[in-house]
PDB file of C-alpha atoms in Angstrom:
ATOM      1  CA  UNK A  17      -8.995  12.688  -0.259  1.00  0.00           C
ATOM      2  CA  UNK A  18     -12.033  10.278   0.395  1.00  0.00           C
ATOM      3  CA  UNK A  19     -11.714   6.324  -0.575  1.00  0.00           C
ATOM      4  CA  UNK A  20     -14.608   5.177   0.005  1.00  0.00           C
ATOM      5  CA  UNK A  21     -15.687   1.393   0.274  1.00  0.00           C
ATOM      6  CA  UNK A  22     -19.101   0.120  -1.190  1.00  0.00           C
ATOM      7  CA  UNK A  23     -20.157  -3.587  -0.329  1.00  0.00           C
ATOM      8  CA  UNK A  24     -21.178  -5.192  -3.686  1.00  0.00           C
ATOM      9  CA  UNK A  25     -22.485  -8.081  -2.341  1.00  0.00           C
ATOM     10  CA  UNK A  26     -24.577  -9.500   0.699  1.00  0.00           C
ATOM     11  CA  UNK A  27     -21.695 -11.798   0.913  1.00  0.00           C
ATOM     12  CA  UNK A  28     -18.453  -9.324   1.309  1.00  0.00           C
ATOM     13  CA  UNK A  29     -18.636  -6.523   4.075  1.00  0.00           C
ATOM     14  CA  UNK A  30     -16.033  -3.210   3.859  1.00  0.00           C
ATOM     15  CA  UNK A  31     -15.010  -0.203   5.587  1.00  0.00           C
ATOM     16  CA  UNK A  32     -18.008   2.643   5.242  1.00  0.00           C
ATOM     17  CA  UNK A  33     -14.850   5.045   4.155  1.00  0.00           C
ATOM     18  CA  UNK A  34     -11.395   6.164   4.499  1.00  0.00           C
ATOM     19  CA  UNK A  35      -8.728   8.556   4.057  1.00  0.00           C
ATOM     20  CA  UNK A  36      -5.800   9.340   3.130  1.00  0.00           C
ATOM     21  CA  UNK A  37      -3.084  11.620   2.081  1.00  0.00           C
ATOM     22  CA  UNK A  38      -1.629  11.755  -1.100  1.00  0.00           C
ATOM     23  CA  UNK A  39       1.324  10.156  -1.523  1.00  0.00           C
ATOM     24  CA  UNK A  40       0.440   7.327   1.948  1.00  0.00           C
ATOM     25  CA  UNK A  41      -0.323   4.127   1.234  1.00  0.00           C
ATOM     26  CA  UNK A  42      -3.997   3.204   1.946  1.00  0.00           C
ATOM     27  CA  UNK A  43      -4.783  -0.841   2.911  1.00  0.00           C
ATOM     28  CA  UNK A  44      -9.054  -1.090   1.660  1.00  0.00           C
ATOM     29  CA  UNK A  45      -9.666  -4.522   3.171  1.00  0.00           C
ATOM     30  CA  UNK A  46     -12.690  -6.988   2.419  1.00  0.00           C
ATOM     31  CA  UNK A  47     -13.652  -9.510   4.375  1.00  0.00           C
ATOM     32  CA  UNK A  48     -16.077 -12.592   2.370  1.00  0.00           C
ATOM     33  CA  UNK A  49     -16.219 -15.319   5.023  1.00  0.00           C
ATOM     34  CA  UNK A  50     -19.250 -17.294   2.825  1.00  0.00           C
ATOM     35  CA  UNK A  51     -16.585 -17.354  -0.185  1.00  0.00           C
ATOM     36  CA  UNK A  52     -16.845 -20.091  -2.130  1.00  0.00           C
ATOM     37  CA  UNK A  53     -14.674 -22.906  -4.096  1.00  0.00           C
ATOM     38  CA  UNK A  54     -15.447 -21.066  -7.382  1.00  0.00           C
ATOM     39  CA  UNK A  55     -16.247 -17.903  -7.010  1.00  0.00           C
ATOM     40  CA  UNK A  56     -13.250 -15.424  -8.203  1.00  0.00           C
ATOM     41  CA  UNK A  57     -12.301 -12.086  -6.001  1.00  0.00           C
ATOM     42  CA  UNK A  58     -13.016  -8.659  -8.120  1.00  0.00           C
ATOM     43  CA  UNK A  59     -12.334  -5.429  -6.827  1.00  0.00           C
ATOM     44  CA  UNK A  60     -13.117  -2.825  -8.815  1.00  0.00           C
ATOM     45  CA  UNK A  61     -12.995   1.754  -8.874  1.00  0.00           C
ATOM     46  CA  UNK A  62     -14.804   3.787  -9.943  1.00  0.00           C
ATOM     47  CA  UNK A  63     -14.443   7.469 -10.524  1.00  0.00           C
ATOM     48  CA  UNK A  64     -16.459  10.402 -10.582  1.00  0.00           C
ATOM     49  CA  UNK A  65     -18.162  10.172 -14.180  1.00  0.00           C
ATOM     50  CA  UNK A  66     -16.855   7.754 -14.848  1.00  0.00           C
ATOM     51  CA  UNK A  67     -17.644   3.953 -15.336  1.00  0.00           C
ATOM     52  CA  UNK A  68     -16.769   0.636 -12.890  1.00  0.00           C
ATOM     53  CA  UNK A  69     -13.241  -0.457 -13.970  1.00  0.00           C
ATOM     54  CA  UNK A  70     -11.594  -3.913 -12.612  1.00  0.00           C
ATOM     55  CA  UNK A  71      -8.622  -3.630 -10.788  1.00  0.00           C
ATOM     56  CA  UNK A  72      -7.742  -6.907  -9.999  1.00  0.00           C
ATOM     57  CA  UNK A  73      -9.255 -10.423 -10.382  1.00  0.00           C
ATOM     58  CA  UNK A  74      -7.947 -13.373  -8.476  1.00  0.00           C
ATOM     59  CA  UNK A  75      -8.736 -16.771  -7.220  1.00  0.00           C
ATOM     60  CA  UNK A  76      -6.363 -16.381  -4.167  1.00  0.00           C
ATOM     61  CA  UNK A  77      -2.860 -15.606  -5.677  1.00  0.00           C
ATOM     62  CA  UNK A  78      -1.827 -11.605  -4.626  1.00  0.00           C
ATOM     63  CA  UNK A  79      -1.961  -9.729  -8.013  1.00  0.00           C
ATOM     64  CA  UNK A  80       0.429  -6.179  -8.634  1.00  0.00           C
ATOM     65  CA  UNK A  81      -2.006  -3.592 -10.174  1.00  0.00           C
ATOM     66  CA  UNK A  82      -1.308  -2.077 -13.062  1.00  0.00           C
ATOM     67  CA  UNK A  83       1.789   0.788 -13.590  1.00  0.00           C
ATOM     68  CA  UNK A  84       2.785  -0.822 -10.064  1.00  0.00           C
ATOM     69  CA  UNK A  85       0.002   1.082  -8.124  1.00  0.00           C
ATOM     70  CA  UNK A  86      -0.142  -1.287  -5.317  1.00  0.00           C
ATOM     71  CA  UNK A  87      -1.034  -5.183  -4.494  1.00  0.00           C
ATOM     72  CA  UNK A  88      -4.390  -7.069  -4.028  1.00  0.00           C
ATOM     73  CA  UNK A  89      -3.383  -9.156  -1.283  1.00  0.00           C
ATOM     74  CA  UNK A  90      -5.648 -12.330  -0.373  1.00  0.00           C
ATOM     75  CA  UNK A  91      -5.380 -14.703   3.053  1.00  0.00           C
ATOM     76  CA  UNK A  92      -4.243 -18.431   2.918  1.00  0.00           C
ATOM     77  CA  UNK A  93      -8.093 -19.112   3.499  1.00  0.00           C
ATOM     78  CA  UNK A  94      -9.720 -16.755   1.045  1.00  0.00           C
ATOM     79  CA  UNK A  95     -12.229 -15.019   3.798  1.00  0.00           C
ATOM     80  CA  UNK A  96     -10.961 -11.476   3.668  1.00  0.00           C
ATOM     81  CA  UNK A  97      -8.834  -9.637   0.664  1.00  0.00           C
ATOM     82  CA  UNK A  98      -7.110  -6.170   0.777  1.00  0.00           C
ATOM     83  CA  UNK A  99      -6.498  -3.946  -1.619  1.00  0.00           C
ATOM     84  CA  UNK A 100      -3.042  -1.495  -0.886  1.00  0.00           C
ATOM     85  CA  UNK A 101      -2.291   1.342  -2.727  1.00  0.00           C
ATOM     86  CA  UNK A 102       1.248   2.107  -2.618  1.00  0.00           C
ATOM     87  CA  UNK A 103       1.645   5.431  -3.385  1.00  0.00           C
ATOM     88  CA  UNK A 104      -2.062   6.828  -3.950  1.00  0.00           C
ATOM     89  CA  UNK A 105      -2.846  10.352  -4.982  1.00  0.00           C
ATOM     90  CA  UNK A 106      -5.702  12.672  -6.196  1.00  0.00           C
ATOM     91  CA  UNK A 107      -6.673  10.482  -9.337  1.00  0.00           C
ATOM     92  CA  UNK A 108      -7.550   7.942  -7.032  1.00  0.00           C
ATOM     93  CA  UNK A 109     -10.231   8.823  -4.932  1.00  0.00           C
ATOM     94  CA  UNK A 110     -12.741   6.822  -5.990  1.00  0.00           C
ATOM     95  CA  UNK A 111     -15.531   4.187  -4.778  1.00  0.00           C
ATOM     96  CA  UNK A 112     -13.416   0.995  -4.040  1.00  0.00           C
ATOM     97  CA  UNK A 113     -15.555  -2.129  -4.650  1.00  0.00           C
ATOM     98  CA  UNK A 114     -15.027  -6.142  -3.693  1.00  0.00           C
ATOM     99  CA  UNK A 115     -17.376  -8.393  -5.376  1.00  0.00           C
ATOM    100  CA  UNK A 116     -17.331 -11.977  -5.539  1.00  0.00           C
ATOM    101  CA  UNK A 117     -18.633 -14.214  -8.774  1.00  0.00           C
ATOM    102  CA  UNK A 118     -18.298 -17.698 -10.613  1.00  0.00           C
TER     103      UNK A 118
END
């Protein structure tokens, strides 16, 4: 099933699209080389027919996603982050956004 990345702000860059098979983990990366000290790293997903859902929010720490769905990983210099979906299901097919914000 398709997993799509979208640019949420000019300062971030993501893959245009990714695909995986149900149950096979996938890593969705986001580059944000111009991140500011006060910026929070945010990850959202947009499911068909629904509004944006906040998946994870962090300054620099890696975070577990709800329901053991995966993990948000952040590099030591905060210049990239990655959303790891450990066992994706068909219901996880969505547009995944990363964003920066104070």
